[in-house]
């Protein structure tokens, strides 16, 4: 849909969008908050400058849409994203991540009075053989790749030790909840807003920058981006093909189920003897 936009509409807006999305690695990879704030301010100011004098122009406002992404990033950036499983940490994650989805949605729907952000859970179309096949492939690829990544790189240590039933249950809930949130924010919020202004492929690359940066601080470090970049891009592509939040969430939860099992296995060798590493 958005790929038919003219170059005169798309290209001037790339710089502001890149600045706003670049705030994510500033916040979550470099961990320099002031740099993230500056990039967000420059991006929104550049969008406003580009759109000045077009208050009555038809079509969505890049300034407004980038401001919604910026609000979400700011809310997430106020908490440390290191994985922790105590009550306070889980409450902190719930409030910050929930707010990063809810606040832009409420502003978009009730202040800007548009439907830029939506959560299309079902499309009333059955999943075909290709879609079911990809779900199986996710499990198989995860089983083959994730143990090697987590254990040989040592990144499993970025997650707390889970050696009791209570901690294992908390890890299961936390991994799944963050996985669902990823799709609500990165796909249904960031990607959806960017697609209003840019071709789908470009919007997908921009959302992947934000997605992968968040995953880096969450713990997917070392050579993790070699996995998370393709995953983020694929999730955007799959959403374009299916328009189904249910499907991309299912893909993500299957992936995270393997992540959960690998973390339990890594911290408790022999508990889940189902992996090759």
PDB file of C-alpha atoms in Angstrom:
ATOM      1  CA  UNK A   1       0.000   0.000   0.000  1.00  0.00           C
ATOM      2  CA  UNK A   2       2.641   2.504   1.078  1.00  0.00           C
ATOM      3  CA  UNK A   3       5.087   1.491  -1.646  1.00  0.00           C
ATOM      4  CA  UNK A   4       3.207   3.665  -4.121  1.00  0.00           C
ATOM      5  CA  UNK A   5       4.063   6.875  -2.274  1.00  0.00           C
ATOM      6  CA  UNK A   6       5.961   9.362  -4.397  1.00  0.00           C
ATOM      7  CA  UNK A   7       9.627  10.057  -3.816  1.00  0.00           C
ATOM      8  CA  UNK A   8       8.814  13.686  -3.039  1.00  0.00           C
ATOM      9  CA  UNK A   9       6.678  12.478  -0.132  1.00  0.00           C
ATOM     10  CA  UNK A  10       8.971   9.743   1.149  1.00  0.00           C
ATOM     11  CA  UNK A  11      12.550  10.931   0.920  1.00  0.00           C
ATOM     12  CA  UNK A  12      12.350  14.215   2.893  1.00  0.00           C
ATOM     13  CA  UNK A  13      10.900  12.282   5.827  1.00  0.00           C
ATOM     14  CA  UNK A  14      13.645   9.660   6.014  1.00  0.00           C
ATOM     15  CA  UNK A  15      16.092  11.789   8.002  1.00  0.00           C
ATOM     16  CA  UNK A  16      13.619  12.590  10.827  1.00  0.00           C
ATOM     17  CA  UNK A  17      12.538   8.942  10.995  1.00  0.00           C
ATOM     18  CA  UNK A  18      16.135   7.689  11.086  1.00  0.00           C
ATOM     19  CA  UNK A  19      16.944  10.134  13.881  1.00  0.00           C
ATOM     20  CA  UNK A  20      13.994   8.950  15.964  1.00  0.00           C
ATOM     21  CA  UNK A  21      14.751   5.263  15.374  1.00  0.00           C
ATOM     22  CA  UNK A  22      18.452   5.854  16.067  1.00  0.00           C
ATOM     23  CA  UNK A  23      17.453   6.888  19.577  1.00  0.00           C
ATOM     24  CA  UNK A  24      16.786   3.195  20.285  1.00  0.00           C
ATOM     25  CA  UNK A  25      20.442   2.093  19.987  1.00  0.00           C
ATOM     26  CA  UNK A  26      21.410   5.209  21.941  1.00  0.00           C
ATOM     27  CA  UNK A  27      19.083   4.182  24.773  1.00  0.00           C
ATOM     28  CA  UNK A  28      19.436   0.406  24.705  1.00  0.00           C
ATOM     29  CA  UNK A  29      22.834  -0.407  23.130  1.00  0.00           C
ATOM     30  CA  UNK A  30      25.104   2.523  23.982  1.00  0.00           C
ATOM     31  CA  UNK A  31      23.029   3.271  27.112  1.00  0.00           C
ATOM     32  CA  UNK A  32      23.554   7.034  26.763  1.00  0.00           C
ATOM     33  CA  UNK A  33      20.162   8.535  27.675  1.00  0.00           C
ATOM     34  CA  UNK A  34      21.021  12.131  26.795  1.00  0.00           C
ATOM     35  CA  UNK A  35      22.008  11.066  23.279  1.00  0.00           C
ATOM     36  CA  UNK A  36      18.656   9.340  22.868  1.00  0.00           C
ATOM     37  CA  UNK A  37      16.835  12.461  24.032  1.00  0.00           C
ATOM     38  CA  UNK A  38      18.798  14.632  21.585  1.00  0.00           C
ATOM     39  CA  UNK A  39      18.095  12.285  18.670  1.00  0.00           C
ATOM     40  CA  UNK A  40      14.373  12.191  19.456  1.00  0.00           C
ATOM     41  CA  UNK A  41      14.224  15.979  19.733  1.00  0.00           C
ATOM     42  CA  UNK A  42      16.143  16.461  16.483  1.00  0.00           C
ATOM     43  CA  UNK A  43      13.978  13.928  14.649  1.00  0.00           C
ATOM     44  CA  UNK A  44      10.682  15.426  15.735  1.00  0.00           C
ATOM     45  CA  UNK A  45      11.931  18.976  15.158  1.00  0.00           C
ATOM     46  CA  UNK A  46      13.102  18.019  11.658  1.00  0.00           C
ATOM     47  CA  UNK A  47       9.711  16.464  10.887  1.00  0.00           C
ATOM     48  CA  UNK A  48       7.944  19.575  12.144  1.00  0.00           C
ATOM     49  CA  UNK A  49      10.210  21.805  10.050  1.00  0.00           C
ATOM     50  CA  UNK A  50       9.514  19.685   6.985  1.00  0.00           C
ATOM     51  CA  UNK A  51       5.755  19.850   7.555  1.00  0.00           C
ATOM     52  CA  UNK A  52       5.513  23.484   8.650  1.00  0.00           C
ATOM     53  CA  UNK A  53       2.785  25.371   6.885  1.00  0.00           C
ATOM     54  CA  UNK A  54       0.956  22.120   6.040  1.00  0.00           C
ATOM     55  CA  UNK A  55      -1.422  22.074   8.981  1.00  0.00           C
ATOM     56  CA  UNK A  56      -4.401  21.501   6.722  1.00  0.00           C
ATOM     57  CA  UNK A  57      -2.631  19.183   4.291  1.00  0.00           C
ATOM     58  CA  UNK A  58      -4.310  15.808   3.755  1.00  0.00           C
ATOM     59  CA  UNK A  59      -2.737  12.606   4.950  1.00  0.00           C
ATOM     60  CA  UNK A  60      -1.064  11.547   8.183  1.00  0.00           C
ATOM     61  CA  UNK A  61       1.362  13.816   9.982  1.00  0.00           C
ATOM     62  CA  UNK A  62       4.914  12.515  10.213  1.00  0.00           C
ATOM     63  CA  UNK A  63       5.525  14.766  13.218  1.00  0.00           C
ATOM     64  CA  UNK A  64       2.621  13.258  15.125  1.00  0.00           C
ATOM     65  CA  UNK A  65       3.497   9.682  14.232  1.00  0.00           C
ATOM     66  CA  UNK A  66       7.172  10.069  15.129  1.00  0.00           C
ATOM     67  CA  UNK A  67       6.124  11.696  18.391  1.00  0.00           C
ATOM     68  CA  UNK A  68       4.110   8.572  19.244  1.00  0.00           C
ATOM     69  CA  UNK A  69       7.153   6.370  18.627  1.00  0.00           C
ATOM     70  CA  UNK A  70       9.281   8.761  20.686  1.00  0.00           C
ATOM     71  CA  UNK A  71       6.838   8.605  23.602  1.00  0.00           C
ATOM     72  CA  UNK A  72       6.979   4.816  23.593  1.00  0.00           C
ATOM     73  CA  UNK A  73      10.775   4.811  23.512  1.00  0.00           C
ATOM     74  CA  UNK A  74      10.979   7.333  26.325  1.00  0.00           C
ATOM     75  CA  UNK A  75       8.690   5.266  28.530  1.00  0.00           C
ATOM     76  CA  UNK A  76      10.693   2.080  27.949  1.00  0.00           C
ATOM     77  CA  UNK A  77      13.993   3.894  28.491  1.00  0.00           C
ATOM     78  CA  UNK A  78      13.136   4.911  32.058  1.00  0.00           C
ATOM     79  CA  UNK A  79      13.702   1.371  33.370  1.00  0.00           C
ATOM     80  CA  UNK A  80      16.732  -0.917  33.189  1.00  0.00           C
ATOM     81  CA  UNK A  81      15.994  -3.802  30.843  1.00  0.00           C
ATOM     82  CA  UNK A  82      18.263  -6.347  32.501  1.00  0.00           C
ATOM     83  CA  UNK A  83      16.221  -9.479  33.060  1.00  0.00           C
ATOM     84  CA  UNK A  84      15.198  -9.808  36.706  1.00  0.00           C
ATOM     85  CA  UNK A  85      12.510 -11.961  38.277  1.00  0.00           C
ATOM     86  CA  UNK A  86      11.720 -10.359  41.645  1.00  0.00           C
ATOM     87  CA  UNK A  87       8.303  -8.812  42.255  1.00  0.00           C
ATOM     88  CA  UNK A  88       9.491  -5.208  41.922  1.00  0.00           C
ATOM     89  CA  UNK A  89      11.274  -5.869  38.643  1.00  0.00           C
ATOM     90  CA  UNK A  90       8.265  -7.636  37.154  1.00  0.00           C
ATOM     91  CA  UNK A  91       6.000  -4.760  38.239  1.00  0.00           C
ATOM     92  CA  UNK A  92       8.442  -2.263  36.745  1.00  0.00           C
ATOM     93  CA  UNK A  93       8.459  -4.118  33.437  1.00  0.00           C
ATOM     94  CA  UNK A  94       4.659  -4.384  33.425  1.00  0.00           C
ATOM     95  CA  UNK A  95       4.117  -0.665  33.988  1.00  0.00           C
ATOM     96  CA  UNK A  96       6.819   0.578  31.604  1.00  0.00           C
ATOM     97  CA  UNK A  97       6.219  -1.831  28.741  1.00  0.00           C
ATOM     98  CA  UNK A  98       2.452  -1.607  29.138  1.00  0.00           C
ATOM     99  CA  UNK A  99       2.641   2.175  29.159  1.00  0.00           C
ATOM    100  CA  UNK A 100       4.808   2.203  26.031  1.00  0.00           C
ATOM    101  CA  UNK A 101       1.946   0.528  24.145  1.00  0.00           C
ATOM    102  CA  UNK A 102      -1.045   2.065  25.904  1.00  0.00           C
ATOM    103  CA  UNK A 103      -0.001   5.734  25.973  1.00  0.00           C
ATOM    104  CA  UNK A 104       0.719   6.107  22.206  1.00  0.00           C
ATOM    105  CA  UNK A 105      -2.481   4.178  21.464  1.00  0.00           C
ATOM    106  CA  UNK A 106      -4.606   6.445  23.663  1.00  0.00           C
ATOM    107  CA  UNK A 107      -3.014   9.617  22.268  1.00  0.00           C
ATOM    108  CA  UNK A 108      -3.469   8.420  18.689  1.00  0.00           C
ATOM    109  CA  UNK A 109      -7.065   7.331  19.169  1.00  0.00           C
ATOM    110  CA  UNK A 110      -8.439  10.042  21.448  1.00  0.00           C
ATOM    111  CA  UNK A 111      -6.183  13.087  20.984  1.00  0.00           C
ATOM    112  CA  UNK A 112      -5.202  12.791  17.319  1.00  0.00           C
ATOM    113  CA  UNK A 113      -8.490  10.971  16.562  1.00  0.00           C
ATOM    114  CA  UNK A 114      -7.112   8.501  14.083  1.00  0.00           C
ATOM    115  CA  UNK A 115      -6.649   4.758  13.996  1.00  0.00           C
ATOM    116  CA  UNK A 116      -2.973   4.629  13.166  1.00  0.00           C
ATOM    117  CA  UNK A 117      -2.376   2.035  15.887  1.00  0.00           C
ATOM    118  CA  UNK A 118      -4.501  -1.099  15.922  1.00  0.00           C
ATOM    119  CA  UNK A 119      -4.134  -4.696  16.986  1.00  0.00           C
ATOM    120  CA  UNK A 120      -5.689  -6.895  14.278  1.00  0.00           C
ATOM    121  CA  UNK A 121      -5.795 -10.144  16.197  1.00  0.00           C
ATOM    122  CA  UNK A 122      -7.566 -12.247  13.595  1.00  0.00           C
ATOM    123  CA  UNK A 123      -8.156 -11.914   9.870  1.00  0.00           C
ATOM    124  CA  UNK A 124     -10.887 -14.597   9.659  1.00  0.00           C
ATOM    125  CA  UNK A 125      -8.698 -16.520   7.236  1.00  0.00           C
ATOM    126  CA  UNK A 126      -7.368 -19.977   7.986  1.00  0.00           C
ATOM    127  CA  UNK A 127      -3.653 -20.445   8.157  1.00  0.00           C
ATOM    128  CA  UNK A 128      -2.352 -22.230   5.087  1.00  0.00           C
ATOM    129  CA  UNK A 129       0.218 -24.982   4.792  1.00  0.00           C
ATOM    130  CA  UNK A 130       3.038 -22.457   4.447  1.00  0.00           C
ATOM    131  CA  UNK A 131       2.042 -20.739   7.678  1.00  0.00           C
ATOM    132  CA  UNK A 132       1.743 -24.005   9.598  1.00  0.00           C
ATOM    133  CA  UNK A 133       5.021 -25.144   8.092  1.00  0.00           C
ATOM    134  CA  UNK A 134       6.758 -21.987   9.280  1.00  0.00           C
ATOM    135  CA  UNK A 135       5.557 -22.632  12.835  1.00  0.00           C
ATOM    136  CA  UNK A 136       7.200 -26.055  12.730  1.00  0.00           C
ATOM    137  CA  UNK A 137      10.331 -24.550  11.182  1.00  0.00           C
ATOM    138  CA  UNK A 138      10.572 -21.986  13.991  1.00  0.00           C
ATOM    139  CA  UNK A 139      10.663 -24.770  16.561  1.00  0.00           C
ATOM    140  CA  UNK A 140      13.219 -26.797  14.636  1.00  0.00           C
ATOM    141  CA  UNK A 141      15.482 -23.823  13.877  1.00  0.00           C
ATOM    142  CA  UNK A 142      15.217 -22.636  17.468  1.00  0.00           C
ATOM    143  CA  UNK A 143      16.133 -26.104  18.755  1.00  0.00           C
ATOM    144  CA  UNK A 144      19.170 -26.216  16.482  1.00  0.00           C
ATOM    145  CA  UNK A 145      20.462 -22.646  16.815  1.00  0.00           C
ATOM    146  CA  UNK A 146      19.462 -21.178  20.173  1.00  0.00           C
ATOM    147  CA  UNK A 147      21.294 -23.615  22.498  1.00  0.00           C
ATOM    148  CA  UNK A 148      24.497 -23.086  20.540  1.00  0.00           C
ATOM    149  CA  UNK A 149      24.067 -19.299  20.704  1.00  0.00           C
ATOM    150  CA  UNK A 150      23.117 -19.005  24.365  1.00  0.00           C
ATOM    151  CA  UNK A 151      25.579 -21.535  25.770  1.00  0.00           C
ATOM    152  CA  UNK A 152      28.718 -21.098  23.657  1.00  0.00           C
ATOM    153  CA  UNK A 153      28.516 -17.287  23.814  1.00  0.00           C
ATOM    154  CA  UNK A 154      27.671 -17.275  27.504  1.00  0.00           C
ATOM    155  CA  UNK A 155      24.775 -14.854  27.040  1.00  0.00           C
ATOM    156  CA  UNK A 156      22.505 -17.113  29.073  1.00  0.00           C
ATOM    157  CA  UNK A 157      24.214 -15.518  32.063  1.00  0.00           C
ATOM    158  CA  UNK A 158      22.438 -12.251  31.173  1.00  0.00           C
ATOM    159  CA  UNK A 159      19.343 -13.926  32.589  1.00  0.00           C
ATOM    160  CA  UNK A 160      19.108 -14.779  36.308  1.00  0.00           C
ATOM    161  CA  UNK A 161      19.715 -18.291  37.546  1.00  0.00           C
ATOM    162  CA  UNK A 162      16.452 -20.246  37.602  1.00  0.00           C
ATOM    163  CA  UNK A 163      16.889 -23.241  39.859  1.00  0.00           C
ATOM    164  CA  UNK A 164      13.594 -23.421  41.745  1.00  0.00           C
ATOM    165  CA  UNK A 165      10.039 -24.070  40.519  1.00  0.00           C
ATOM    166  CA  UNK A 166       9.030 -20.503  41.454  1.00  0.00           C
ATOM    167  CA  UNK A 167      11.860 -18.917  39.477  1.00  0.00           C
ATOM    168  CA  UNK A 168      11.275 -21.199  36.498  1.00  0.00           C
ATOM    169  CA  UNK A 169       7.580 -20.233  36.496  1.00  0.00           C
ATOM    170  CA  UNK A 170       8.475 -16.538  36.701  1.00  0.00           C
ATOM    171  CA  UNK A 171      10.900 -16.912  33.807  1.00  0.00           C
ATOM    172  CA  UNK A 172       8.223 -18.639  31.719  1.00  0.00           C
ATOM    173  CA  UNK A 173       5.721 -15.841  32.360  1.00  0.00           C
ATOM    174  CA  UNK A 174       8.296 -13.097  31.815  1.00  0.00           C
ATOM    175  CA  UNK A 175       9.677 -14.464  28.553  1.00  0.00           C
ATOM    176  CA  UNK A 176       6.195 -14.967  27.129  1.00  0.00           C
ATOM    177  CA  UNK A 177       4.866 -11.587  28.262  1.00  0.00           C
ATOM    178  CA  UNK A 178       7.811  -9.686  26.782  1.00  0.00           C
ATOM    179  CA  UNK A 179       7.435 -11.662  23.550  1.00  0.00           C
ATOM    180  CA  UNK A 180       3.796 -10.598  23.203  1.00  0.00           C
ATOM    181  CA  UNK A 181       4.718  -7.006  24.034  1.00  0.00           C
ATOM    182  CA  UNK A 182       7.396  -7.026  21.314  1.00  0.00           C
ATOM    183  CA  UNK A 183       4.732  -7.543  18.660  1.00  0.00           C
ATOM    184  CA  UNK A 184       2.340  -5.004  20.166  1.00  0.00           C
ATOM    185  CA  UNK A 185       5.000  -2.290  20.223  1.00  0.00           C
ATOM    186  CA  UNK A 186       7.490  -2.973  17.438  1.00  0.00           C
ATOM    187  CA  UNK A 187       5.027  -4.282  14.848  1.00  0.00           C
ATOM    188  CA  UNK A 188       1.601  -2.857  15.702  1.00  0.00           C
ATOM    189  CA  UNK A 189       2.912   0.516  16.898  1.00  0.00           C
ATOM    190  CA  UNK A 190       6.340   1.398  15.458  1.00  0.00           C
ATOM    191  CA  UNK A 191       6.012  -0.485  12.163  1.00  0.00           C
ATOM    192  CA  UNK A 192       2.385   0.550  11.664  1.00  0.00           C
ATOM    193  CA  UNK A 193       3.192   4.235  12.184  1.00  0.00           C
ATOM    194  CA  UNK A 194       6.219   4.152   9.881  1.00  0.00           C
ATOM    195  CA  UNK A 195       4.263   2.405   7.126  1.00  0.00           C
ATOM    196  CA  UNK A 196       1.989   5.438   6.871  1.00  0.00           C
ATOM    197  CA  UNK A 197       4.920   7.410   5.463  1.00  0.00           C
ATOM    198  CA  UNK A 198       7.437   5.023   3.909  1.00  0.00           C
ATOM    199  CA  UNK A 199       7.554   1.986   1.644  1.00  0.00           C
ATOM    200  CA  UNK A 200       7.028  -1.243   3.548  1.00  0.00           C
ATOM    201  CA  UNK A 201      10.621  -2.430   3.127  1.00  0.00           C
ATOM    202  CA  UNK A 202      12.063   0.806   4.497  1.00  0.00           C
ATOM    203  CA  UNK A 203       9.586   0.907   7.377  1.00  0.00           C
ATOM    204  CA  UNK A 204      10.524  -2.681   8.196  1.00  0.00           C
ATOM    205  CA  UNK A 205      14.237  -1.865   8.354  1.00  0.00           C
ATOM    206  CA  UNK A 206      13.552   1.118  10.613  1.00  0.00           C
ATOM    207  CA  UNK A 207      11.397  -0.901  13.013  1.00  0.00           C
ATOM    208  CA  UNK A 208      14.064  -3.607  13.090  1.00  0.00           C
ATOM    209  CA  UNK A 209      16.588  -1.035  14.343  1.00  0.00           C
ATOM    210  CA  UNK A 210      14.318  -0.333  17.309  1.00  0.00           C
ATOM    211  CA  UNK A 211      13.418  -4.002  17.836  1.00  0.00           C
ATOM    212  CA  UNK A 212      17.014  -5.288  17.815  1.00  0.00           C
ATOM    213  CA  UNK A 213      18.252  -2.478  20.066  1.00  0.00           C
ATOM    214  CA  UNK A 214      15.695  -3.408  22.714  1.00  0.00           C
ATOM    215  CA  UNK A 215      16.641  -7.081  22.488  1.00  0.00           C
ATOM    216  CA  UNK A 216      20.325  -6.166  22.888  1.00  0.00           C
ATOM    217  CA  UNK A 217      19.781  -4.552  26.301  1.00  0.00           C
ATOM    218  CA  UNK A 218      17.399  -7.338  27.259  1.00  0.00           C
ATOM    219  CA  UNK A 219      20.281  -9.782  26.921  1.00  0.00           C
ATOM    220  CA  UNK A 220      20.679 -10.882  23.290  1.00  0.00           C
ATOM    221  CA  UNK A 221      24.280  -9.711  23.027  1.00  0.00           C
ATOM    222  CA  UNK A 222      27.584 -10.976  21.613  1.00  0.00           C
ATOM    223  CA  UNK A 223      26.660 -12.207  18.107  1.00  0.00           C
ATOM    224  CA  UNK A 224      22.960 -12.109  18.959  1.00  0.00           C
ATOM    225  CA  UNK A 225      22.124  -9.481  16.297  1.00  0.00           C
ATOM    226  CA  UNK A 226      22.946 -12.098  13.646  1.00  0.00           C
ATOM    227  CA  UNK A 227      19.809 -13.826  14.925  1.00  0.00           C
ATOM    228  CA  UNK A 228      17.672 -10.910  16.072  1.00  0.00           C
ATOM    229  CA  UNK A 229      18.010  -8.784  12.920  1.00  0.00           C
ATOM    230  CA  UNK A 230      16.619 -11.497  10.602  1.00  0.00           C
ATOM    231  CA  UNK A 231      13.957 -12.322  13.195  1.00  0.00           C
ATOM    232  CA  UNK A 232      12.788  -8.699  13.447  1.00  0.00           C
ATOM    233  CA  UNK A 233      12.695  -8.303   9.664  1.00  0.00           C
ATOM    234  CA  UNK A 234      10.851 -11.598   9.226  1.00  0.00           C
ATOM    235  CA  UNK A 235       8.234 -10.651  11.799  1.00  0.00           C
ATOM    236  CA  UNK A 236       7.542  -7.426   9.924  1.00  0.00           C
ATOM    237  CA  UNK A 237       7.371  -9.288   6.608  1.00  0.00           C
ATOM    238  CA  UNK A 238       5.076 -11.980   8.035  1.00  0.00           C
ATOM    239  CA  UNK A 239       2.746  -9.320   9.412  1.00  0.00           C
ATOM    240  CA  UNK A 240       2.585  -7.705   5.979  1.00  0.00           C
ATOM    241  CA  UNK A 241       1.610 -11.030   4.441  1.00  0.00           C
ATOM    242  CA  UNK A 242      -0.871 -12.174   7.089  1.00  0.00           C
ATOM    243  CA  UNK A 243      -2.110  -8.927   8.674  1.00  0.00           C
ATOM    244  CA  UNK A 244      -2.615 -11.150  11.711  1.00  0.00           C
ATOM    245  CA  UNK A 245      -1.322 -10.227  15.127  1.00  0.00           C
ATOM    246  CA  UNK A 246      -2.334 -13.704  16.286  1.00  0.00           C
ATOM    247  CA  UNK A 247       0.045 -15.312  13.822  1.00  0.00           C
ATOM    248  CA  UNK A 248       3.115 -13.161  14.542  1.00  0.00           C
ATOM    249  CA  UNK A 249       2.494 -13.582  18.275  1.00  0.00           C
ATOM    250  CA  UNK A 250       2.276 -17.356  17.796  1.00  0.00           C
ATOM    251  CA  UNK A 251       5.582 -17.358  15.912  1.00  0.00           C
ATOM    252  CA  UNK A 252       7.193 -15.272  18.622  1.00  0.00           C
ATOM    253  CA  UNK A 253       5.849 -17.388  21.484  1.00  0.00           C
ATOM    254  CA  UNK A 254       7.117 -20.584  19.857  1.00  0.00           C
ATOM    255  CA  UNK A 255      10.538 -18.979  19.498  1.00  0.00           C
ATOM    256  CA  UNK A 256      10.382 -17.815  23.121  1.00  0.00           C
ATOM    257  CA  UNK A 257       9.315 -21.261  24.297  1.00  0.00           C
ATOM    258  CA  UNK A 258      12.622 -22.563  22.970  1.00  0.00           C
ATOM    259  CA  UNK A 259      14.449 -19.603  24.558  1.00  0.00           C
ATOM    260  CA  UNK A 260      12.834 -20.465  27.903  1.00  0.00           C
ATOM    261  CA  UNK A 261      13.780 -24.133  27.627  1.00  0.00           C
ATOM    262  CA  UNK A 262      17.365 -23.250  26.663  1.00  0.00           C
ATOM    263  CA  UNK A 263      17.744 -20.881  29.634  1.00  0.00           C
ATOM    264  CA  UNK A 264      16.460 -23.539  32.031  1.00  0.00           C
ATOM    265  CA  UNK A 265      18.791 -26.085  30.426  1.00  0.00           C
ATOM    266  CA  UNK A 266      21.795 -23.741  30.548  1.00  0.00           C
ATOM    267  CA  UNK A 267      21.334 -22.931  34.227  1.00  0.00           C
ATOM    268  CA  UNK A 268      20.473 -26.510  35.151  1.00  0.00           C
ATOM    269  CA  UNK A 269      22.515 -28.910  33.004  1.00  0.00           C
ATOM    270  CA  UNK A 270      20.739 -32.217  32.678  1.00  0.00           C
ATOM    271  CA  UNK A 271      17.286 -30.946  33.639  1.00  0.00           C
ATOM    272  CA  UNK A 272      16.135 -30.770  29.995  1.00  0.00           C
ATOM    273  CA  UNK A 273      18.351 -33.184  28.049  1.00  0.00           C
ATOM    274  CA  UNK A 274      16.728 -32.408  24.726  1.00  0.00           C
ATOM    275  CA  UNK A 275      19.373 -30.198  23.138  1.00  0.00           C
ATOM    276  CA  UNK A 276      22.540 -30.991  21.233  1.00  0.00           C
ATOM    277  CA  UNK A 277      24.666 -28.531  23.251  1.00  0.00           C
TER     278      UNK A 277
END
